[in-house]
Amino acid sequence: MRSPLRFKRVAGGTAAAIALTVAVTGCSTSSSQSDGSVKLTLAMWDPEQQAGVQKAVDDFEKANPGITVEVEQVPEAQYYTKLDASLGAGEGPDVMWQSSLASQYVEGGALEPLDKYIKESGLNLSDYPSKLADLYKFDGKQYGIPKDEDVWSFVYNTEVFKKLGVTDVPTADWTWDDMVRIAKELRAKQTSGSDYPMFKMTTFNGGVAGIAHQLGGTVVKDGKGTASSSEVTEALERIKELQDDKLIPPVADSTDFQTSSALISGTIAMAEFPSYFLSDLTKADVPSGTLHAVPVPSINGSHAKDTNGLSYTMNANSSHKDAAFELIQYLTSTEGAKAHVEGGSGFAANTSSEVKDAYYKANDTIAGLKEAYQPMLEDSYLRTTTQYPATRPNFPRIESAVGDYYAGRISASAVEKKIDSILTDALK
């Protein structure tokens, strides 16, 4: 389930259904063929990354002729519902994408600990950012190998700037004040009522919390919500001011807003954009260099923005665990990660410079990307719902309260108190 702006990762999933898996074993959808070969299944949700995953799988099959892999792309709104049902029946894919919901699946006994496979294979977890690898470590056991890492940037359409005669463009060292100044100049020269200077995340998770972090604040600390702060108040006010000045689309009217197509078509001139949807822009039918990336504008010298990382995990009921781990190891290796990004997948978690270079090359129609990502990687912090998975089911209530603030129905202090109450209750 992505947000109306197509930027929210899949949500959902419960431990209730998957708890059934502890009673049934050896019933996954993997199978042995008459010739002794093994067939595995791999579940994922994002269709835009399927080509990259398939490319890596194809390369794996060439290197392992005795193993075939069926990739199952399940629409993200249905992913965890289908996964819960299949795992609850003692079946399900051998290898699957997992998010911050992984803890629920570990509690339900549905995921296989990978420690012995890691030790035997020599896989080195230091090849991945520790904050992402540690997301999949529970009670001292490792259950997932990181697949990707979310990185944000601002991308602007150079042709829109030229068309409007705006020469003041975003730069690598721009600030929030620079962003507002440029957006106001764009707004003054736009003639269509449906056009806006830019898109910026307005949700609490993806927008408000990031600005609060840039200002030196927090939204959770010591197991309690800490949104009642001057930093969060300022973050809310900054975003509302963008909306009220018509520099971004009205939050309440942005339900079906498609950021990628709006940026490509020029109905917005610049947009905050995540790495996991960058292929939308790379595939655009526009001349190379039309789209240019820069870091998210700094506040007090900080580019802080939230990050998350998916991982590949193994079904505890897989009938072919050795083969399943071989697949996981390959997909997250330098060679496999390169295949992912070359095929159009997100920014790989594998920290090899070879992988990073492959990602930038695969997306080189977007100018300035490597320079845009460097400061973002340095300043990133774990998304609230990633670091504190227990809060995840409560975020629709939080986002609703934030929406009421943008609509002028509630004060900043009132929404902050509501957010703190929701977060604290979730973390008890």
CSV table of C-alpha atoms in Angstrom, one decimal:
chain,number,residue,atom,x,y,z
A,1,MET,CA,0.0,0.0,0.0
A,2,ARG,CA,1.8,3.1,-1.1
A,3,SER,CA,0.7,6.5,-0.1
A,4,PRO,CA,-1.3,8.6,-2.6
A,5,LEU,CA,2.1,9.9,-3.7
A,6,ARG,CA,3.3,6.3,-4.3
A,7,PHE,CA,5.9,6.7,-1.7
A,8,LYS,CA,4.8,4.5,1.2
A,9,ARG,CA,6.2,1.0,1.6
A,10,VAL,CA,3.8,-1.9,2.0
A,11,ALA,CA,2.1,-2.1,5.3
A,12,GLY,CA,0.0,-4.7,7.2
A,13,GLY,CA,0.6,-8.3,8.3
A,14,THR,CA,-0.2,-9.9,11.7
A,15,ALA,CA,1.4,-12.5,13.8
A,16,ALA,CA,-1.8,-14.3,14.3
A,17,ALA,CA,-2.0,-16.2,11.0
A,18,ILE,CA,1.7,-16.9,10.7
A,19,ALA,CA,1.9,-18.4,14.2
A,20,LEU,CA,0.3,-21.6,12.6
A,21,THR,CA,3.6,-22.3,10.8
A,22,VAL,CA,5.2,-23.7,14.0
A,23,ALA,CA,3.0,-26.7,13.8
A,24,VAL,CA,3.7,-27.6,10.1
A,25,THR,CA,7.1,-28.1,8.5
A,26,GLY,CA,8.6,-29.0,5.2
A,27,CYS,CA,5.6,-27.8,3.1
A,28,SER,CA,6.9,-24.8,1.2
A,29,THR,CA,6.2,-24.4,-2.5
A,30,SER,CA,9.7,-25.5,-3.4
A,31,SER,CA,10.0,-28.8,-5.1
A,32,SER,CA,12.4,-31.5,-6.3
A,33,GLN,CA,12.3,-32.4,-10.0
A,34,SER,CA,12.6,-36.0,-11.3
A,35,ASP,CA,16.2,-35.2,-12.4
A,36,GLY,CA,17.2,-34.2,-8.9
A,37,SER,CA,17.0,-30.5,-9.6
A,38,VAL,CA,15.4,-28.0,-7.2
A,39,LYS,CA,12.7,-25.5,-7.9
A,40,LEU,CA,12.5,-22.5,-5.5
A,41,THR,CA,10.0,-19.7,-5.3
A,42,LEU,CA,10.8,-16.1,-4.4
A,43,ALA,CA,8.1,-13.6,-3.3
A,44,MET,CA,8.4,-9.8,-3.8
A,45,TRP,CA,5.9,-6.9,-4.2
A,46,ASP,CA,7.2,-4.0,-6.3
A,47,PRO,CA,6.6,-4.4,-10.0
A,48,GLU,CA,9.0,-1.6,-10.8
A,49,GLN,CA,11.8,-3.7,-9.3
A,50,GLN,CA,10.8,-7.0,-10.8
A,51,ALA,CA,13.1,-6.6,-13.9
A,52,GLY,CA,16.1,-6.1,-11.6
A,53,VAL,CA,15.2,-9.1,-9.4
A,54,GLN,CA,14.6,-11.3,-12.4
A,55,LYS,CA,17.9,-10.3,-13.9
A,56,ALA,CA,19.7,-11.4,-10.7
A,57,VAL,CA,17.7,-14.6,-10.6
A,58,ASP,CA,18.5,-15.4,-14.2
A,59,ASP,CA,22.2,-14.9,-13.5
A,60,PHE,CA,21.9,-17.1,-10.4
A,61,GLU,CA,20.2,-19.9,-12.4
A,62,LYS,CA,23.1,-19.8,-15.0
A,63,ALA,CA,25.6,-20.2,-12.2
A,64,ASN,CA,23.5,-22.9,-10.5
A,65,PRO,CA,22.1,-25.1,-13.3
A,66,GLY,CA,20.5,-27.5,-10.8
A,67,ILE,CA,18.3,-24.8,-9.3
A,68,THR,CA,15.4,-23.0,-10.9
A,69,VAL,CA,13.6,-20.0,-9.3
A,70,GLU,CA,10.1,-18.8,-9.9
A,71,VAL,CA,9.6,-15.1,-9.0
A,72,GLU,CA,6.2,-14.3,-7.7
A,73,GLN,CA,5.4,-10.6,-7.8
A,74,VAL,CA,2.3,-10.0,-5.6
A,75,PRO,CA,0.7,-6.5,-5.6
A,76,GLU,CA,1.9,-4.8,-2.4
A,77,ALA,CA,-1.6,-4.2,-1.1
A,78,GLN,CA,-2.1,-8.0,-1.0
A,79,TYR,CA,1.5,-9.1,-0.3
A,80,TYR,CA,1.3,-9.7,3.5
A,81,THR,CA,-2.3,-11.0,3.4
A,82,LYS,CA,-1.2,-13.7,0.9
A,83,LEU,CA,2.0,-14.3,2.7
A,84,ASP,CA,0.2,-14.8,6.1
A,85,ALA,CA,-2.2,-17.2,4.5
A,86,SER,CA,0.4,-19.4,2.8
A,87,LEU,CA,2.8,-19.4,5.8
A,88,GLY,CA,0.0,-20.1,8.1
A,89,ALA,CA,-0.7,-23.2,6.1
A,90,GLY,CA,2.9,-24.3,6.3
A,91,GLU,CA,3.5,-23.4,2.8
A,92,GLY,CA,4.7,-20.1,1.2
A,93,PRO,CA,7.7,-19.0,-0.8
A,94,ASP,CA,11.2,-20.3,0.0
A,95,VAL,CA,12.7,-16.8,-0.1
A,96,MET,CA,10.8,-13.6,0.4
A,97,TRP,CA,11.1,-9.9,0.8
A,98,GLN,CA,10.7,-8.7,4.3
A,99,SER,CA,10.4,-5.2,5.9
A,100,SER,CA,10.3,-4.0,9.5
A,101,LEU,CA,7.4,-6.4,10.0
A,102,ALA,CA,10.0,-9.2,10.1
A,103,SER,CA,9.8,-9.4,13.9
A,104,GLN,CA,6.2,-10.6,13.8
A,105,TYR,CA,7.2,-13.4,11.4
A,106,VAL,CA,10.1,-14.4,13.7
A,107,GLU,CA,7.7,-14.5,16.7
A,108,GLY,CA,5.4,-16.7,14.6
A,109,GLY,CA,8.2,-19.1,13.8
A,110,ALA,CA,7.9,-18.5,10.1
A,111,LEU,CA,11.4,-17.3,9.3
A,112,GLU,CA,14.6,-19.4,9.4
A,113,PRO,CA,17.6,-18.1,11.3
A,114,LEU,CA,20.5,-17.8,8.9
A,115,ASP,CA,23.4,-17.8,11.3
A,116,LYS,CA,24.7,-21.3,10.5
A,117,TYR,CA,24.4,-20.6,6.7
A,118,ILE,CA,26.2,-17.3,7.1
A,119,LYS,CA,29.0,-19.0,9.1
A,120,GLU,CA,29.4,-21.9,6.6
A,121,SER,CA,29.3,-19.7,3.5
A,122,GLY,CA,31.6,-17.0,4.8
A,123,LEU,CA,29.1,-14.3,4.1
A,124,ASN,CA,30.3,-11.1,5.7
A,125,LEU,CA,27.5,-8.9,7.3
A,126,SER,CA,29.9,-6.0,7.4
A,127,ASP,CA,29.3,-5.7,3.6
A,128,TYR,CA,26.0,-4.1,4.5
A,129,PRO,CA,25.2,-1.0,6.7
A,130,SER,CA,25.0,-2.3,10.3
A,131,LYS,CA,21.8,-0.3,11.0
A,132,LEU,CA,20.1,-2.2,8.2
A,133,ALA,CA,21.5,-5.7,9.0
A,134,ASP,CA,20.6,-5.2,12.6
A,135,LEU,CA,17.0,-4.7,11.7
A,136,TYR,CA,16.8,-8.4,11.0
A,137,LYS,CA,18.6,-9.6,14.1
A,138,PHE,CA,16.4,-10.9,16.9
A,139,ASP,CA,17.5,-12.5,20.2
A,140,GLY,CA,21.0,-12.7,18.8
A,141,LYS,CA,20.0,-14.5,15.6
A,142,GLN,CA,20.2,-13.1,12.0
A,143,TYR,CA,17.0,-13.6,9.9
A,144,GLY,CA,17.6,-11.5,6.9
A,145,ILE,CA,20.3,-10.2,4.5
A,146,PRO,CA,19.8,-6.6,3.5
A,147,LYS,CA,18.6,-6.1,-0.1
A,148,ASP,CA,18.4,-2.3,-0.5
A,149,GLU,CA,18.7,1.1,1.3
A,150,ASP,CA,16.3,4.0,0.8
A,151,VAL,CA,18.0,7.2,-0.3
A,152,TRP,CA,16.2,10.5,-0.9
A,153,SER,CA,17.1,13.4,-3.2
A,154,PHE,CA,15.5,16.4,-4.9
A,155,VAL,CA,15.1,16.0,-8.6
A,156,TYR,CA,14.3,19.0,-10.8
A,157,ASN,CA,13.3,19.2,-14.5
A,158,THR,CA,15.7,21.5,-16.2
A,159,GLU,CA,13.4,22.1,-19.2
A,160,VAL,CA,10.7,23.6,-16.9
A,161,PHE,CA,13.2,26.0,-15.4
A,162,LYS,CA,14.3,27.0,-18.9
A,163,LYS,CA,10.7,27.4,-20.1
A,164,LEU,CA,9.8,29.6,-17.2
A,165,GLY,CA,13.1,31.6,-17.5
A,166,VAL,CA,14.2,30.7,-14.0
A,167,THR,CA,18.0,30.6,-13.8
A,168,ASP,CA,18.1,30.2,-10.0
A,169,VAL,CA,18.3,26.4,-9.9
A,170,PRO,CA,18.8,23.9,-7.0
A,171,THR,CA,22.5,23.2,-6.1
A,172,ALA,CA,24.4,20.7,-4.1
A,173,ASP,CA,24.7,23.1,-1.2
A,174,TRP,CA,21.2,24.6,-1.2
A,175,THR,CA,19.3,25.3,2.0
A,176,TRP,CA,15.6,25.3,2.9
A,177,ASP,CA,15.5,29.1,2.4
A,178,ASP,CA,17.0,28.6,-1.1
A,179,MET,CA,14.3,26.1,-1.9
A,180,VAL,CA,11.5,28.4,-0.8
A,181,ARG,CA,13.0,31.3,-2.8
A,182,ILE,CA,13.3,29.2,-6.0
A,183,ALA,CA,9.8,27.8,-5.5
A,184,LYS,CA,8.3,31.3,-5.2
A,185,GLU,CA,10.0,32.4,-8.4
A,186,LEU,CA,8.7,29.3,-10.2
A,187,ARG,CA,5.2,30.0,-8.8
A,188,ALA,CA,5.2,33.6,-10.0
A,189,LYS,CA,5.9,32.5,-13.5
A,190,GLN,CA,3.6,29.5,-13.8
A,191,THR,CA,0.5,30.2,-15.7
A,192,SER,CA,-1.6,27.1,-15.2
A,193,GLY,CA,-3.7,26.7,-12.1
A,194,SER,CA,-2.9,23.0,-12.0
A,195,ASP,CA,0.9,23.5,-11.9
A,196,TYR,CA,2.9,23.7,-8.7
A,197,PRO,CA,6.6,24.6,-8.2
A,198,MET,CA,7.4,21.3,-6.3
A,199,PHE,CA,6.4,18.3,-4.4
A,200,LYS,CA,7.7,17.6,-0.9
A,201,MET,CA,6.7,14.9,1.5
A,202,THR,CA,4.1,16.1,4.0
A,203,THR,CA,3.4,13.0,6.0
A,204,PHE,CA,4.6,12.8,9.6
A,205,ASN,CA,6.8,9.8,8.9
A,206,GLY,CA,8.3,11.0,5.7
A,207,GLY,CA,8.1,14.7,6.0
A,208,VAL,CA,7.7,16.2,9.5
A,209,ALA,CA,10.0,13.8,11.3
A,210,GLY,CA,12.8,14.5,8.8
A,211,ILE,CA,12.7,18.2,9.2
A,212,ALA,CA,12.5,17.7,13.0
A,213,HIS,CA,15.7,15.7,12.8
A,214,GLN,CA,17.3,18.3,10.7
A,215,LEU,CA,16.5,20.8,13.4
A,216,GLY,CA,18.1,18.5,16.0
A,217,GLY,CA,14.9,17.0,17.4
A,218,THR,CA,13.4,13.6,17.9
A,219,VAL,CA,10.0,12.0,17.6
A,220,VAL,CA,10.6,9.0,19.9
A,221,LYS,CA,13.1,8.8,22.8
A,222,ASP,CA,13.3,6.4,25.7
A,223,GLY,CA,10.2,4.5,24.7
A,224,LYS,CA,8.0,7.6,24.5
A,225,GLY,CA,6.7,10.0,21.8
A,226,THR,CA,8.6,13.3,21.8
A,227,ALA,CA,6.7,15.2,19.2
A,228,SER,CA,5.7,17.9,21.6
A,229,SER,CA,8.7,20.0,20.9
A,230,SER,CA,9.8,23.2,19.2
A,231,GLU,CA,11.5,21.2,16.5
A,232,VAL,CA,8.3,19.4,15.5
A,233,THR,CA,6.2,22.6,15.8
A,234,GLU,CA,8.6,24.3,13.4
A,235,ALA,CA,8.6,21.3,11.0
A,236,LEU,CA,4.7,21.3,10.9
A,237,GLU,CA,4.7,25.1,10.4
A,238,ARG,CA,7.3,24.9,7.6
A,239,ILE,CA,5.3,22.4,5.6
A,240,LYS,CA,1.9,24.1,6.2
A,241,GLU,CA,3.5,27.4,5.0
A,242,LEU,CA,4.6,25.6,1.7
A,243,GLN,CA,1.0,24.5,1.2
A,244,ASP,CA,-0.6,27.8,2.1
A,245,ASP,CA,1.7,29.6,-0.3
A,246,LYS,CA,0.7,27.2,-3.0
A,247,LEU,CA,4.3,26.0,-3.4
A,248,ILE,CA,3.2,22.4,-3.1
A,249,PRO,CA,-0.2,20.7,-4.0
A,250,PRO,CA,-2.8,21.0,-1.2
A,251,VAL,CA,-2.3,18.0,1.1
A,252,ALA,CA,-6.0,17.2,1.2
A,253,ASP,CA,-6.3,17.2,-2.7
A,254,SER,CA,-3.2,15.1,-3.3
A,255,THR,CA,-4.8,11.7,-3.0
A,256,ASP,CA,-4.2,10.6,-6.6
A,257,PHE,CA,-1.1,12.8,-7.2
A,258,GLN,CA,1.5,11.0,-9.3
A,259,THR,CA,4.8,12.6,-8.6
A,260,SER,CA,6.8,10.8,-11.3
A,261,SER,CA,4.5,11.7,-14.2
A,262,ALA,CA,4.0,15.3,-12.9
A,263,LEU,CA,7.8,15.9,-12.7
A,264,ILE,CA,8.4,14.4,-16.2
A,265,SER,CA,5.5,16.3,-17.8
A,266,GLY,CA,6.5,19.5,-16.1
A,267,THR,CA,3.3,20.2,-14.0
A,268,ILE,CA,5.8,20.4,-11.1
A,269,ALA,CA,9.3,21.6,-11.6
A,270,MET,CA,11.1,19.7,-8.8
A,271,ALA,CA,10.3,17.0,-6.3
A,272,GLU,CA,11.6,15.1,-3.3
A,273,PHE,CA,12.2,11.6,-4.6
A,274,PRO,CA,13.2,8.2,-3.2
A,275,SER,CA,15.7,5.8,-4.7
A,276,TYR,CA,13.2,2.9,-4.8
A,277,PHE,CA,11.2,4.7,-7.5
A,278,LEU,CA,14.0,6.3,-9.4
A,279,SER,CA,13.5,3.9,-12.3
A,280,ASP,CA,10.3,5.8,-13.0
A,281,LEU,CA,12.5,8.7,-14.0
A,282,THR,CA,15.3,6.7,-15.6
A,283,LYS,CA,12.8,5.2,-18.0
A,284,ALA,CA,11.2,8.5,-18.9
A,285,ASP,CA,11.2,9.5,-22.6
A,286,VAL,CA,13.2,12.7,-22.1
A,287,PRO,CA,16.7,13.7,-23.2
A,288,SER,CA,19.5,12.6,-20.9
A,289,GLY,CA,20.3,15.3,-18.3
A,290,THR,CA,16.8,16.8,-18.4
A,291,LEU,CA,16.3,15.6,-14.9
A,292,HIS,CA,18.9,16.7,-12.4
A,293,ALA,CA,19.3,15.5,-8.8
A,294,VAL,CA,20.6,17.4,-5.8
A,295,PRO,CA,20.5,16.6,-2.0
A,296,VAL,CA,17.4,17.4,0.0
A,297,PRO,CA,17.9,21.1,1.1
A,298,SER,CA,19.8,21.4,4.3
A,299,ILE,CA,18.6,23.0,7.5
A,300,ASN,CA,21.3,24.0,10.0
A,301,GLY,CA,23.8,22.1,7.8
A,302,SER,CA,21.8,18.8,8.1
A,303,HIS,CA,20.4,16.8,5.2
A,304,ALA,CA,18.8,14.3,7.6
A,305,LYS,CA,16.1,12.1,6.0
A,306,ASP,CA,14.6,8.7,6.9
A,307,THR,CA,15.8,5.4,5.5
A,308,ASN,CA,14.6,1.9,5.5
A,309,GLY,CA,16.0,-1.4,4.0
A,310,LEU,CA,14.2,-4.5,2.8
A,311,SER,CA,15.9,-7.9,3.2
A,312,TYR,CA,15.8,-11.3,1.7
A,313,THR,CA,14.6,-13.9,4.3
A,314,MET,CA,14.0,-17.7,4.3
A,315,ASN,CA,10.8,-19.6,5.0
A,316,ALA,CA,11.3,-21.8,8.0
A,317,ASN,CA,9.3,-24.5,6.2
A,318,SER,CA,11.4,-24.5,3.0
A,319,SER,CA,12.1,-28.0,1.8
A,320,HIS,CA,15.4,-26.8,0.3
A,321,LYS,CA,17.0,-24.5,2.8
A,322,ASP,CA,20.6,-24.9,1.5
A,323,ALA,CA,19.5,-24.0,-2.0
A,324,ALA,CA,17.3,-21.1,-0.6
A,325,PHE,CA,20.3,-19.7,1.2
A,326,GLU,CA,22.5,-20.0,-1.9
A,327,LEU,CA,19.9,-17.8,-3.6
A,328,ILE,CA,19.8,-15.3,-0.8
A,329,GLN,CA,23.6,-15.1,-0.7
A,330,TYR,CA,23.8,-14.6,-4.5
A,331,LEU,CA,21.1,-11.9,-4.6
A,332,THR,CA,22.8,-9.9,-1.9
A,333,SER,CA,26.4,-10.5,-3.1
A,334,THR,CA,28.3,-7.9,-5.2
A,335,GLU,CA,27.4,-9.8,-8.4
A,336,GLY,CA,23.8,-10.2,-7.5
A,337,ALA,CA,23.3,-6.7,-6.2
A,338,LYS,CA,24.9,-5.4,-9.5
A,339,ALA,CA,22.3,-7.4,-11.5
A,340,HIS,CA,19.5,-5.9,-9.4
A,341,VAL,CA,20.5,-2.3,-10.0
A,342,GLU,CA,21.4,-2.8,-13.7
A,343,GLY,CA,17.9,-4.2,-14.2
A,344,GLY,CA,16.2,-1.3,-12.5
A,345,SER,CA,16.0,-2.1,-8.8
A,346,GLY,CA,16.5,0.2,-5.9
A,347,PHE,CA,19.7,1.5,-4.3
A,348,ALA,CA,21.5,-1.7,-3.1
A,349,ALA,CA,22.4,-2.3,0.5
A,350,ASN,CA,25.6,-4.0,-0.5
A,351,THR,CA,28.3,-1.4,0.1
A,352,SER,CA,30.7,-2.5,-2.6
A,353,SER,CA,31.9,0.5,-4.7
A,354,GLU,CA,31.4,-1.7,-7.7
A,355,VAL,CA,27.7,-2.0,-6.9
A,356,LYS,CA,27.3,1.7,-6.2
A,357,ASP,CA,29.0,2.5,-9.5
A,358,ALA,CA,26.7,0.2,-11.3
A,359,TYR,CA,23.7,1.9,-9.8
A,360,TYR,CA,24.8,5.4,-10.8
A,361,LYS,CA,25.7,4.1,-14.3
A,362,ALA,CA,22.2,2.4,-14.7
A,363,ASN,CA,20.6,5.8,-13.7
A,364,ASP,CA,23.1,8.1,-15.5
A,365,THR,CA,20.3,9.8,-17.5
A,366,ILE,CA,19.7,11.7,-14.2
A,367,ALA,CA,22.4,14.2,-13.8
A,368,GLY,CA,24.2,14.7,-10.5
A,369,LEU,CA,22.9,11.6,-8.8
A,370,LYS,CA,26.1,10.4,-7.1
A,371,GLU,CA,26.8,13.9,-5.7
A,372,ALA,CA,23.2,14.1,-4.5
A,373,TYR,CA,23.3,10.8,-2.7
A,374,GLN,CA,26.6,11.2,-0.8
A,375,PRO,CA,25.4,13.7,1.9
A,376,MET,CA,22.1,11.9,2.1
A,377,LEU,CA,23.7,8.6,2.9
A,378,GLU,CA,25.8,10.3,5.6
A,379,ASP,CA,22.9,12.0,7.3
A,380,SER,CA,20.2,9.3,7.1
A,381,TYR,CA,18.4,7.9,10.1
A,382,LEU,CA,16.1,4.9,10.5
A,383,ARG,CA,12.4,5.7,9.8
A,384,THR,CA,10.2,5.8,12.9
A,385,THR,CA,8.1,2.8,11.8
A,386,THR,CA,11.3,0.9,10.9
A,387,GLN,CA,13.1,1.5,14.1
A,388,TYR,CA,9.9,1.0,16.2
A,389,PRO,CA,7.8,-1.5,14.3
A,390,ALA,CA,5.2,-1.5,17.1
A,391,THR,CA,4.2,2.0,16.0
A,392,ARG,CA,3.4,1.0,12.4
A,393,PRO,CA,-0.3,0.0,12.8
A,394,ASN,CA,-0.9,3.3,14.5
A,395,PHE,CA,0.5,5.6,11.8
A,396,PRO,CA,-2.8,6.0,9.9
A,397,ARG,CA,-4.2,7.8,13.0
A,398,ILE,CA,-1.1,9.9,13.2
A,399,GLU,CA,-1.2,10.9,9.5
A,400,SER,CA,-4.9,11.7,9.9
A,401,ALA,CA,-4.1,14.0,12.8
A,402,VAL,CA,-1.4,15.7,10.8
A,403,GLY,CA,-3.8,16.1,7.9
A,404,ASP,CA,-6.2,17.9,10.3
A,405,TYR,CA,-3.4,20.3,11.2
A,406,TYR,CA,-2.7,21.1,7.5
A,407,ALA,CA,-6.4,21.7,7.0
A,408,GLY,CA,-6.5,24.2,9.9
A,409,ARG,CA,-8.8,22.0,12.1
A,410,ILE,CA,-6.3,21.5,14.9
A,411,SER,CA,-3.4,23.4,16.4
A,412,ALA,CA,0.2,22.3,16.2
A,413,SER,CA,0.4,21.7,20.0
A,414,ALA,CA,-2.8,19.7,19.9
A,415,VAL,CA,-1.7,17.4,17.1
A,416,GLU,CA,1.7,16.9,18.8
A,417,LYS,CA,0.0,15.8,22.0
A,418,LYS,CA,-2.1,13.4,20.0
A,419,ILE,CA,0.9,12.0,18.2
A,420,ASP,CA,2.8,11.5,21.5
A,421,SER,CA,-0.1,9.7,23.0
A,422,ILE,CA,-0.4,7.3,20.1
A,423,LEU,CA,3.4,6.6,19.9
A,424,THR,CA,3.8,6.1,23.6
A,425,ASP,CA,0.8,3.8,23.8
A,426,ALA,CA,2.2,1.8,20.9
A,427,LEU,CA,5.6,1.4,22.6
A,428,LYS,CA,4.3,0.2,26.0
